[in-house]
Tab-separated table of C-alpha atoms in Angstrom:
chain	number	residue	atom	x	y	z
M	70	MET	CA	10.739	39.634	8.244
M	71	ASP	CA	7.046	40.094	8.997
M	72	GLU	CA	6.679	43.389	10.948
M	73	ALA	CA	4.123	41.856	13.324
M	74	TYR	CA	6.697	39.451	14.692
M	75	LYS	CA	9.686	41.773	15.170
M	76	LYS	CA	8.952	42.880	18.709
M	77	GLU	CA	7.663	39.679	20.318
M	78	LYS	CA	7.407	36.031	19.548
M	79	PRO	CA	4.039	35.020	18.072
M	80	LYS	CA	1.559	32.873	19.894
M	81	ILE	CA	1.515	29.505	18.148
M	82	VAL	CA	-1.171	26.847	18.562
M	83	VAL	CA	-0.788	23.288	17.291
M	84	VAL	CA	-3.972	21.251	17.001
M	85	GLY	CA	-3.323	17.527	17.347
M	86	ALA	CA	-0.748	15.680	19.485
M	87	GLY	CA	-0.094	12.882	17.084
M	88	LEU	CA	3.255	12.209	15.492
M	89	ALA	CA	2.958	15.231	13.151
M	90	GLY	CA	1.848	17.761	15.759
M	91	LEU	CA	4.411	16.683	18.342
M	92	THR	CA	7.205	16.662	15.791
M	93	CYS	CA	6.333	20.218	14.796
M	94	ALA	CA	6.122	21.327	18.429
M	95	TYR	CA	9.446	19.688	19.252
M	96	ARG	CA	11.242	21.267	16.284
M	97	LEU	CA	9.832	24.670	17.190
M	98	PHE	CA	10.988	24.231	20.791
M	99	LYS	CA	14.459	23.247	19.619
M	100	ALA	CA	14.502	26.495	17.648
M	101	GLY	CA	13.673	28.455	20.807
M	102	ILE	CA	9.947	28.897	20.181
M	103	LYS	CA	7.277	27.584	22.506
M	104	CYS	CA	3.763	26.652	21.443
M	105	LYS	CA	0.600	25.230	22.907
M	106	VAL	CA	-0.687	21.870	21.699
M	107	PHE	CA	-4.349	20.892	21.988
M	108	GLU	CA	-5.332	17.227	21.771
M	109	ALA	CA	-8.915	15.965	21.625
M	110	SER	CA	-8.204	12.520	23.083
M	111	GLU	CA	-6.650	11.549	26.439
M	112	ARG	CA	-3.249	10.514	25.069
M	113	VAL	CA	-0.534	11.476	22.603
M	114	GLY	CA	0.299	9.546	19.447
M	115	GLY	CA	-2.913	9.282	17.431
M	116	ARG	CA	-2.526	6.302	15.115
M	117	CYS	CA	0.984	5.649	16.461
M	118	PHE	CA	-0.106	3.521	19.436
M	119	SER	CA	1.669	0.442	20.750
M	120	ILE	CA	0.204	-2.563	22.588
M	121	ARG	CA	2.165	-3.461	25.734
M	122	ASP	CA	1.504	-5.625	28.821
M	123	TYR	CA	-1.157	-7.705	27.106
M	124	PHE	CA	0.356	-10.443	24.975
M	125	LEU	CA	2.245	-13.310	26.657
M	126	ASP	CA	6.069	-13.473	26.535
M	127	ASN	CA	5.980	-9.657	26.904
M	128	GLN	CA	5.499	-9.352	23.139
M	129	ILE	CA	4.623	-5.924	21.767
M	130	ALA	CA	2.275	-5.184	18.863
M	131	GLU	CA	0.861	-2.059	17.242
M	132	HIS	CA	-2.705	-0.775	17.193
M	133	GLY	CA	-1.859	1.431	14.200
M	134	GLY	CA	1.291	2.361	12.285
M	135	GLU	CA	3.781	-0.510	12.416
M	136	LEU	CA	6.367	-0.694	9.633
M	137	ILE	CA	8.958	1.787	8.374
M	138	ASP	CA	10.591	1.730	4.939
M	139	SER	CA	14.331	1.967	4.327
M	140	ASN	CA	13.858	5.347	2.584
M	141	HIS	CA	11.851	6.881	5.438
M	142	LYS	CA	14.729	9.137	6.358
M	143	GLU	CA	12.939	11.634	8.586
M	144	ILE	CA	11.439	9.172	11.083
M	145	LYS	CA	14.624	7.140	11.177
M	146	GLU	CA	16.719	10.226	11.972
M	147	LEU	CA	14.195	11.485	14.556
M	148	THR	CA	14.143	8.056	16.230
M	149	LYS	CA	17.915	8.171	16.590
M	150	GLU	CA	17.795	11.749	17.859
M	151	MET	CA	15.327	10.685	20.550
M	152	GLY	CA	17.710	7.965	21.757
M	153	LEU	CA	15.636	5.067	20.453
M	154	LYS	CA	16.741	2.141	18.329
M	155	LEU	CA	15.401	0.839	15.041
M	156	GLU	CA	15.056	-2.877	14.487
M	157	ASN	CA	15.706	-4.207	10.982
M	158	ILE	CA	13.152	-6.993	10.878
M	159	GLY	CA	14.274	-7.890	7.374
M	160	GLU	CA	17.617	-8.975	8.802
M	161	ILE	CA	16.077	-10.928	11.677
M	162	ASP	CA	14.567	-13.840	9.793
M	163	LYS	CA	16.576	-14.194	6.619
M	164	LYS	CA	15.675	-17.860	6.250
M	165	GLU	CA	11.922	-17.375	6.556
M	166	LYS	CA	11.341	-14.993	3.684
M	167	ASN	CA	8.649	-16.517	1.491
M	168	PRO	CA	5.186	-14.996	1.406
M	169	PHE	CA	2.348	-17.436	0.655
M	170	TYR	CA	-0.259	-16.531	-1.962
M	171	PHE	CA	-3.573	-18.355	-2.322
M	172	PHE	CA	-5.879	-17.570	-5.232
M	173	ASN	CA	-8.521	-19.352	-7.291
M	174	GLY	CA	-8.633	-22.149	-4.708
M	175	GLN	CA	-4.927	-23.039	-4.749
M	176	GLY	CA	-1.465	-21.891	-3.872
M	177	TYR	CA	0.258	-19.386	-6.144
M	178	SER	CA	4.007	-19.523	-5.662
M	179	CYS	CA	6.547	-16.711	-5.448
M	180	GLU	CA	8.217	-18.171	-8.541
M	181	GLU	CA	4.980	-17.912	-10.501
M	182	ALA	CA	4.415	-14.350	-9.271
M	183	ASN	CA	7.983	-13.386	-10.254
M	184	LYS	CA	7.456	-14.844	-13.740
M	185	ASP	CA	4.197	-12.924	-14.182
M	186	TRP	CA	5.876	-9.766	-12.897
M	187	VAL	CA	8.666	-10.005	-15.458
M	188	SER	CA	6.090	-10.424	-18.236
M	189	ILE	CA	4.442	-7.040	-17.423
M	190	TYR	CA	7.524	-5.148	-16.242
M	191	GLY	CA	7.982	-3.334	-19.546
M	192	LYS	CA	4.409	-1.989	-19.445
M	193	VAL	CA	4.789	-0.928	-15.816
M	194	LYS	CA	8.083	0.870	-16.476
M	195	ARG	CA	6.711	2.690	-19.502
M	196	ASP	CA	3.728	3.973	-17.551
M	197	TYR	CA	5.953	4.942	-14.624
M	198	GLU	CA	8.381	6.923	-16.791
M	199	GLU	CA	5.683	8.575	-18.923
M	200	VAL	CA	3.716	9.666	-15.848
M	201	GLY	CA	6.668	11.366	-14.144
M	202	TYR	CA	6.794	12.209	-10.459
M	203	PRO	CA	5.077	13.748	-8.686
M	204	THR	CA	1.599	14.186	-10.139
M	205	LEU	CA	0.017	17.286	-8.581
M	206	TYR	CA	-2.914	19.575	-9.244
M	207	ASP	CA	-0.577	22.100	-10.854
M	208	LYS	CA	1.994	19.718	-12.333
M	209	TYR	CA	1.110	16.642	-14.339
M	210	THR	CA	1.845	14.931	-17.657
M	211	LYS	CA	-0.600	13.741	-20.309
M	212	ARG	CA	-0.081	10.122	-19.245
M	213	GLY	CA	-0.369	11.121	-15.606
M	214	TYR	CA	-3.739	12.687	-16.282
M	215	GLU	CA	-4.874	9.621	-18.235
M	216	LEU	CA	-3.896	7.128	-15.523
M	217	ASP	CA	-5.298	9.321	-12.763
M	218	HIS	CA	-8.660	9.065	-14.471
M	219	ILE	CA	-8.823	5.276	-14.503
M	220	SER	CA	-8.900	2.991	-11.478
M	221	VAL	CA	-6.375	0.537	-10.137
M	222	ARG	CA	-8.697	-2.280	-11.205
M	223	ASP	CA	-8.979	-0.787	-14.712
M	224	TRP	CA	-5.179	-0.682	-14.928
M	225	ILE	CA	-4.864	-4.300	-13.797
M	226	ASN	CA	-7.413	-5.394	-16.398
M	227	GLU	CA	-5.638	-3.529	-19.210
M	228	SER	CA	-2.079	-4.462	-18.176
M	229	ILE	CA	-2.225	-8.132	-17.156
M	230	PRO	CA	-3.423	-11.035	-19.289
M	231	GLU	CA	-6.850	-12.137	-17.990
M	232	GLY	CA	-6.857	-9.117	-15.643
M	233	ILE	CA	-8.223	-9.702	-12.174
M	234	ASN	CA	-9.332	-13.194	-13.181
M	235	SER	CA	-5.670	-14.225	-13.255
M	236	ASN	CA	-3.712	-15.188	-10.127
M	237	PHE	CA	-1.380	-12.225	-10.522
M	238	GLY	CA	-4.256	-9.830	-11.135
M	239	ARG	CA	-6.101	-11.026	-8.067
M	240	LEU	CA	-2.958	-10.770	-5.961
M	241	LEU	CA	-2.490	-7.137	-6.984
M	242	ASP	CA	-6.202	-6.411	-6.524
M	243	VAL	CA	-6.233	-7.712	-2.950
M	244	ALA	CA	-2.831	-6.254	-2.033
M	245	TYR	CA	-3.731	-2.724	-3.153
M	246	THR	CA	-7.150	-2.905	-1.482
M	247	VAL	CA	-5.336	-3.669	1.765
M	248	GLU	CA	-2.427	-1.257	1.239
M	249	TYR	CA	-4.630	1.791	0.606
M	250	GLY	CA	-7.744	0.726	2.432
M	251	GLY	CA	-10.153	1.330	-0.428
M	252	GLU	CA	-11.636	-0.856	-3.124
M	253	THR	CA	-9.439	-0.848	-6.237
M	254	ASN	CA	-12.248	0.270	-8.472
M	255	ASN	CA	-12.301	3.577	-6.529
M	256	GLN	CA	-8.549	4.201	-6.364
M	257	SER	CA	-6.545	6.207	-8.886
M	258	ALA	CA	-4.389	3.938	-11.043
M	259	LEU	CA	-1.442	6.143	-10.119
M	260	ASN	CA	-1.425	4.433	-6.710
M	261	ILE	CA	-0.327	1.155	-8.261
M	262	VAL	CA	1.819	2.638	-11.060
M	263	TYR	CA	3.939	4.641	-8.637
M	264	ALA	CA	4.395	1.694	-6.286
M	265	LEU	CA	5.101	-1.062	-8.835
M	266	GLY	CA	7.095	1.249	-11.075
M	267	SER	CA	9.653	1.897	-8.301
M	268	GLY	CA	10.447	-1.812	-8.148
M	269	LYS	CA	13.127	-3.858	-9.870
M	270	LYS	CA	12.634	-6.342	-12.680
M	271	GLU	CA	14.771	-9.056	-11.105
M	272	VAL	CA	12.708	-9.492	-7.943
M	273	PHE	CA	8.961	-8.942	-7.523
M	274	ASN	CA	8.191	-6.651	-4.593
M	275	ILE	CA	4.461	-6.145	-4.391
M	276	PHE	CA	4.845	-2.453	-3.400
M	277	GLY	CA	8.030	-1.650	-5.284
M	278	GLU	CA	10.678	0.103	-3.196
M	279	SER	CA	8.433	0.065	-0.119
M	280	ASP	CA	10.231	-2.669	1.837
M	281	LYS	CA	8.642	-2.292	5.315
M	282	MET	CA	11.962	-3.243	6.889
M	283	TYR	CA	12.006	-1.399	10.217
M	284	ARG	CA	10.162	-0.769	13.439
M	285	ILE	CA	11.108	1.048	16.642
M	286	LYS	CA	12.461	-1.216	19.395
M	287	GLY	CA	10.113	-1.311	22.352
M	288	GLY	CA	7.118	-0.037	20.390
M	289	ASN	CA	6.644	2.717	17.858
M	290	ASP	CA	4.853	5.050	20.226
M	291	GLY	CA	8.022	5.285	22.264
M	292	LEU	CA	8.862	8.014	19.741
M	293	VAL	CA	5.799	10.128	20.485
M	294	TRP	CA	6.305	9.757	24.219
M	295	ARG	CA	9.918	10.899	23.921
M	296	LEU	CA	8.766	13.911	21.905
M	297	TYR	CA	6.076	14.675	24.457
M	298	LYS	CA	8.514	14.485	27.384
M	299	SER	CA	10.978	16.726	25.523
M	300	LEU	CA	8.484	19.585	25.538
M	301	PRO	CA	8.041	21.968	28.489
M	302	LYS	CA	5.593	20.705	31.075
M	303	GLY	CA	2.027	21.774	30.335
M	304	THR	CA	2.628	22.223	26.587
M	305	VAL	CA	-0.031	19.645	25.670
M	306	LYS	CA	-3.608	20.062	26.819
M	307	PHE	CA	-5.618	16.852	26.568
M	308	LYS	CA	-9.347	16.177	26.089
M	309	THR	CA	-9.716	19.494	24.280
M	310	GLN	CA	-11.461	19.283	20.900
M	311	LEU	CA	-11.320	21.967	18.215
M	312	LEU	CA	-14.807	23.133	17.218
M	313	SER	CA	-14.035	26.061	14.927
M	314	ILE	CA	-11.278	28.218	13.460
M	315	SER	CA	-11.865	31.771	12.232
M	316	LYS	CA	-9.587	34.471	10.907
M	317	VAL	CA	-10.150	37.696	12.846
M	318	LYS	CA	-8.615	41.155	13.163
M	319	TYR	CA	-4.885	41.756	12.750
M	320	ASP	CA	-4.446	38.439	10.952
M	321	LYS	CA	-5.039	36.463	14.126
M	322	TYR	CA	-6.993	33.245	14.450
M	323	LYS	CA	-9.774	32.552	16.898
M	324	LEU	CA	-10.007	28.891	17.822
M	325	VAL	CA	-12.930	27.549	19.815
M	326	PHE	CA	-12.325	24.392	21.865
M	327	GLN	CA	-14.509	22.166	23.943
M	328	SER	CA	-13.185	20.344	27.016
M	329	ALA	CA	-15.619	18.427	29.221
M	330	CYS	CA	-18.570	20.790	29.626
M	331	LYS	CA	-16.580	23.928	28.971
M	332	VAL	CA	-16.268	25.837	25.688
M	333	ALA	CA	-13.443	28.372	25.457
M	334	SER	CA	-11.761	30.409	22.725
M	335	VAL	CA	-8.046	30.943	22.110
M	336	LEU	CA	-6.416	33.651	20.011
M	337	ALA	CA	-3.312	32.710	18.034
M	338	ASP	CA	-0.967	34.419	15.597
M	339	ILE	CA	-0.047	31.129	13.952
M	340	VAL	CA	-1.948	27.830	13.805
M	341	VAL	CA	-0.812	24.361	12.811
M	342	LEU	CA	-3.669	21.991	11.969
M	343	ALA	CA	-2.207	18.505	12.499
M	344	ILE	CA	-5.437	16.514	12.480
M	345	PRO	CA	-6.870	14.300	9.735
M	346	PHE	CA	-8.970	15.991	7.072
M	347	SER	CA	-11.719	13.496	7.959
M	348	ILE	CA	-12.008	15.206	11.337
M	349	LEU	CA	-11.546	18.700	9.946
M	350	LYS	CA	-14.384	18.050	7.517
M	351	LEU	CA	-16.938	16.657	9.941
M	352	SER	CA	-16.097	18.190	13.337
M	353	VAL	CA	-14.566	21.634	12.710
M	354	ASN	CA	-16.292	24.755	11.360
M	355	TYR	CA	-13.684	26.458	9.172
M	356	ASP	CA	-16.077	28.573	7.075
M	357	LYS	CA	-14.462	31.804	8.347
M	358	ALA	CA	-10.837	30.642	8.174
M	359	ASN	CA	-10.332	32.108	4.674
M	360	PHE	CA	-9.131	28.825	3.192
M	361	SER	CA	-8.771	28.685	-0.593
M	362	GLU	CA	-11.477	26.919	-2.585
M	363	LEU	CA	-9.077	24.158	-3.611
M	364	LYS	CA	-8.068	23.548	0.011
M	365	LYS	CA	-11.728	23.203	0.935
M	366	ILE	CA	-12.254	20.747	-1.909
M	367	ALA	CA	-9.326	18.647	-0.668
M	368	ILE	CA	-10.607	18.685	2.922
M	369	ASN	CA	-14.094	17.653	1.783
M	370	GLU	CA	-13.148	15.048	-0.830
M	371	LEU	CA	-9.964	13.316	0.413
M	372	VAL	CA	-11.110	9.959	1.808
M	373	MET	CA	-9.735	7.675	4.477
M	374	GLY	CA	-9.169	3.950	4.046
M	375	ASN	CA	-11.275	1.348	5.817
M	376	ASN	CA	-8.431	-0.669	7.292
M	377	SER	CA	-8.915	-2.949	10.278
M	378	LYS	CA	-6.163	-4.648	12.221
M	379	LEU	CA	-6.570	-7.846	14.208
M	380	ASN	CA	-3.524	-8.891	16.325
M	381	ILE	CA	-3.758	-12.562	17.306
M	382	GLN	CA	-1.321	-14.540	19.472
M	383	PHE	CA	-0.639	-18.229	18.868
M	384	SER	CA	1.112	-20.784	21.092
M	385	SER	CA	3.910	-21.114	18.507
M	386	ARG	CA	5.164	-19.557	15.282
M	387	TYR	CA	4.062	-22.555	13.238
M	388	TRP	CA	4.292	-20.726	9.917
M	389	ARG	CA	8.071	-20.723	10.159
M	390	LYS	CA	8.139	-24.509	9.954
M	391	VAL	CA	6.966	-24.253	6.344
M	392	ASN	CA	9.418	-21.470	5.422
M	393	ASN	CA	6.863	-18.683	5.691
M	394	ASP	CA	7.394	-15.327	7.442
M	395	GLY	CA	3.708	-14.898	8.262
M	396	LEU	CA	3.004	-12.840	5.144
M	397	THR	CA	0.050	-14.134	3.125
M	398	TYR	CA	-2.309	-12.704	0.520
M	399	ASN	CA	-5.496	-14.447	-0.633
M	400	ASN	CA	-9.007	-14.021	-2.002
M	401	ILE	CA	-10.749	-16.385	0.416
M	402	GLY	CA	-11.871	-13.612	2.759
M	403	TYR	CA	-9.189	-12.548	5.218
M	404	GLN	CA	-7.069	-10.767	2.571
M	405	CYS	CA	-3.671	-10.447	4.297
M	406	SER	CA	-1.541	-11.503	7.253
M	407	TRP	CA	1.953	-10.901	8.552
M	408	GLU	CA	3.911	-11.737	11.662
M	409	GLY	CA	3.913	-9.009	14.307
M	410	SER	CA	6.322	-10.809	16.649
M	411	ARG	CA	9.391	-11.002	14.416
M	412	GLY	CA	12.600	-10.524	16.414
M	413	GLN	CA	10.769	-10.693	19.761
M	414	LEU	CA	11.575	-13.114	22.556
M	415	GLY	CA	9.487	-16.135	23.458
M	416	ASN	CA	8.059	-19.082	21.593
M	417	LYS	CA	4.648	-17.617	21.013
M	418	GLY	CA	3.856	-15.715	17.864
M	419	ILE	CA	1.572	-12.863	16.806
M	420	LEU	CA	-0.109	-12.798	13.432
M	421	VAL	CA	-1.689	-9.625	12.168
M	422	ASN	CA	-4.814	-10.041	10.076
M	423	TYR	CA	-4.928	-6.819	8.075
M	424	THR	CA	-7.909	-5.940	5.943
M	425	GLY	CA	-9.099	-3.034	3.805
M	426	GLY	CA	-12.007	-1.864	1.705
M	427	LYS	CA	-15.349	-3.620	2.250
M	428	VAL	CA	-13.702	-6.471	4.144
M	429	GLY	CA	-11.931	-4.044	6.482
M	430	ALA	CA	-15.164	-2.153	7.043
M	431	SER	CA	-16.896	-5.382	8.099
M	432	TYR	CA	-14.641	-5.786	11.160
M	433	ASN	CA	-16.708	-3.154	12.909
M	434	ASN	CA	-17.840	-4.685	16.172
M	435	GLU	CA	-15.538	-5.433	19.103
M	436	GLU	CA	-18.121	-7.825	20.531
M	437	TYR	CA	-17.557	-10.186	17.599
M	438	ILE	CA	-13.800	-10.400	17.995
M	439	ARG	CA	-13.829	-14.135	18.792
M	440	GLN	CA	-15.904	-14.758	15.637
M	441	TYR	CA	-13.463	-12.666	13.568
M	442	VAL	CA	-10.493	-14.610	14.962
M	443	GLU	CA	-12.060	-18.036	14.401
M	444	THR	CA	-13.101	-17.143	10.859
M	445	PHE	CA	-9.592	-15.900	10.113
M	446	ILE	CA	-7.970	-19.036	11.522
M	447	ASN	CA	-10.279	-21.369	9.599
M	448	ARG	CA	-9.435	-19.602	6.344
M	449	LEU	CA	-5.731	-19.321	7.132
M	450	ASP	CA	-5.624	-23.080	7.701
M	451	ARG	CA	-6.195	-23.500	3.953
M	452	VAL	CA	-3.049	-21.460	3.281
M	453	ILE	CA	-0.719	-22.531	6.140
M	454	PRO	CA	-1.350	-25.891	7.907
M	455	ARG	CA	-1.545	-25.136	11.635
M	456	ARG	CA	-0.377	-28.479	13.009
M	457	ASN	CA	-0.503	-28.397	16.811
M	458	SER	CA	-0.372	-24.645	17.329
M	459	LYS	CA	-3.396	-23.000	18.884
M	460	TRP	CA	-4.771	-19.508	19.387
M	461	ASN	CA	-4.148	-18.737	23.083
M	462	GLY	CA	-7.177	-16.502	23.455
M	463	LYS	CA	-5.234	-13.237	23.156
M	464	ALA	CA	-6.451	-10.888	20.415
M	465	ILE	CA	-6.940	-7.160	19.903
M	466	LEU	CA	-9.063	-5.546	17.191
M	467	ASP	CA	-8.566	-2.029	15.868
M	468	TYR	CA	-11.296	-0.716	13.641
M	469	TRP	CA	-9.890	2.683	12.745
M	470	THR	CA	-12.945	3.819	10.785
M	471	GLY	CA	-14.889	3.679	14.071
M	472	ASN	CA	-12.280	5.716	15.980
M	473	PRO	CA	-13.863	9.112	16.661
M	474	TRP	CA	-10.551	10.949	16.303
M	475	THR	CA	-9.588	9.496	12.934
M	476	LEU	CA	-12.722	8.115	11.205
M	477	GLY	CA	-10.455	5.937	9.091
M	478	SER	CA	-6.982	4.472	8.787
M	479	TYR	CA	-5.103	6.815	6.437
M	480	PRO	CA	-5.871	8.765	3.274
M	481	TYR	CA	-5.667	7.669	-0.374
M	482	TYR	CA	-6.455	9.260	-3.705
M	483	LYS	CA	-9.543	8.221	-5.565
M	484	VAL	CA	-9.865	8.310	-9.345
M	485	GLY	CA	-9.093	11.805	-10.649
M	486	GLN	CA	-7.897	13.267	-7.345
M	487	TYR	CA	-4.174	13.528	-8.021
M	488	THR	CA	-4.708	16.042	-10.816
M	489	LYS	CA	-7.645	17.666	-8.992
M	490	PHE	CA	-6.020	18.641	-5.688
M	491	ALA	CA	-2.896	16.582	-4.786
M	492	GLY	CA	-0.299	18.903	-3.322
M	493	ILE	CA	-2.658	21.527	-1.934
M	494	GLU	CA	-3.091	19.621	1.343
M	495	GLY	CA	0.174	20.814	2.851
M	496	GLN	CA	0.162	24.365	1.499
M	497	SER	CA	-0.275	27.060	4.130
M	498	GLU	CA	-3.310	29.348	4.120
M	499	GLY	CA	-2.213	32.714	5.518
M	500	ASN	CA	-0.690	31.947	8.895
M	501	CYS	CA	-2.459	28.583	9.161
M	502	PHE	CA	-0.151	25.688	8.449
M	503	PHE	CA	-0.979	22.033	7.838
M	504	ALA	CA	0.736	18.840	8.995
M	505	GLY	CA	-0.135	15.167	9.104
M	506	ASP	CA	0.474	12.290	6.710
M	507	GLN	CA	-2.433	13.529	4.540
M	508	THR	CA	-0.315	16.602	3.719
M	509	SER	CA	2.800	14.687	2.664
M	510	ILE	CA	3.379	14.411	-1.072
M	511	ASP	CA	5.926	11.588	-0.801
M	512	TYR	CA	4.760	9.663	2.260
M	513	GLN	CA	0.969	9.846	2.403
M	514	GLY	CA	-0.403	7.219	4.767
M	515	CYS	CA	2.927	6.600	6.494
M	516	MET	CA	4.334	7.531	9.886
M	517	ASN	CA	7.174	9.122	8.013
M	518	GLY	CA	4.622	11.388	6.330
M	519	ALA	CA	3.606	12.628	9.766
M	520	VAL	CA	7.192	13.318	10.820
M	521	GLU	CA	8.219	14.869	7.514
M	522	SER	CA	5.168	17.144	7.387
M	523	GLY	CA	5.607	18.220	11.011
M	524	GLU	CA	9.174	19.225	10.248
M	525	ARG	CA	8.065	21.006	7.058
M	526	ALA	CA	5.428	23.001	8.935
M	527	CYS	CA	8.047	24.028	11.496
M	528	ARG	CA	10.422	25.206	8.747
M	529	GLU	CA	7.620	27.206	7.106
M	530	ILE	CA	6.827	28.900	10.409
M	531	LEU	CA	10.471	29.753	11.100
M	532	GLU	CA	10.760	31.208	7.628
M	533	LYS	CA	7.677	33.310	8.287
M	534	ILE	CA	8.890	34.795	11.570
M	535	LYS	CA	12.653	35.051	11.074
């Protein structure tokens, strides 16, 4: 036991009231330890933010994080603990399962994609097994180092006949641009090797074992609101932005916050930084926090994806009439779509146009939302005939790179970054702990990464003060 904490409970400050920060605060409270949470914006949840009372038929959509994988144990268990229900959207529409792919000016069928997948499966599996898991700055194999130092696009070109000029190569190129939010020539090849390598030979799943099967009934941010309401009143202070963190006498931390026109400092024994590194890098002075050099490199060099999300409501779910579940990938400009209204009541349907990389970054002006929608629909018409269904005028755009509290969608590793600093993000620095999906080794970029890292930070604190 640390001597400093024997006589009285330490003062703990959590910075960030997103899913990670609130999970950490909730777990601490359950363990009998109170903390103070400071949030720069006016609400809880961060990128976990549901859209209610806007779309017709009372349909709900998500501004940010939407889908949960079957193996996302931590968020599934926390959802149940909070008295909420998970919806298995994979079970809802068993008959409408087929994604539509459109490349090189024509349709590219699931059967063709499966055949092409089988032809490269041996190469994928060899790379996956030789790389080993995980690849970290202090733990990597020879093959892991090699693949970390080439890009996703390089890997596609060396692994698939005709590379990105083939239908299968273009499918993977677009899909991984969207999935990680960055151009594939910038991403570490390990991004695609780890995803594809976790899949099965018999059935092509574009992201391997990531099945995106679940969401929280009533909206994902119901979880953050339940967490918030489970904390003592006054725990979270809103509209209070962290300006600096410094290590001072007696191993305490001095945190300087700004709220409205007021600047004030807070002393803490223990700090949890549960904000994106993009914000830490550009908005917080941590020069005197005594962070390690490698931690500072990670904060400065880890990038955020340029994902944009356009939720559009139609008068009907016309895609189902052609045995499509709303999921499409293409290289004619809009990149990707899926249905956001699966399992919801009403005849109307919501399609999500999801983009990443340069295309995602181009959706950067709310004033042009009608133009974005019309361009998307005109291009989608080449992939799925619209028949008599119409856009009903309802649409919401989320350009996360322009959000001042995130400056991007979620993090991804560029070429060479796994072996350079992966794994340092979540390691504590003195009595400063780190949470957020950017600190999760297994679930980077996922809501489960936020929950898992918040719980990890809590465990580390309890171990420190027990």
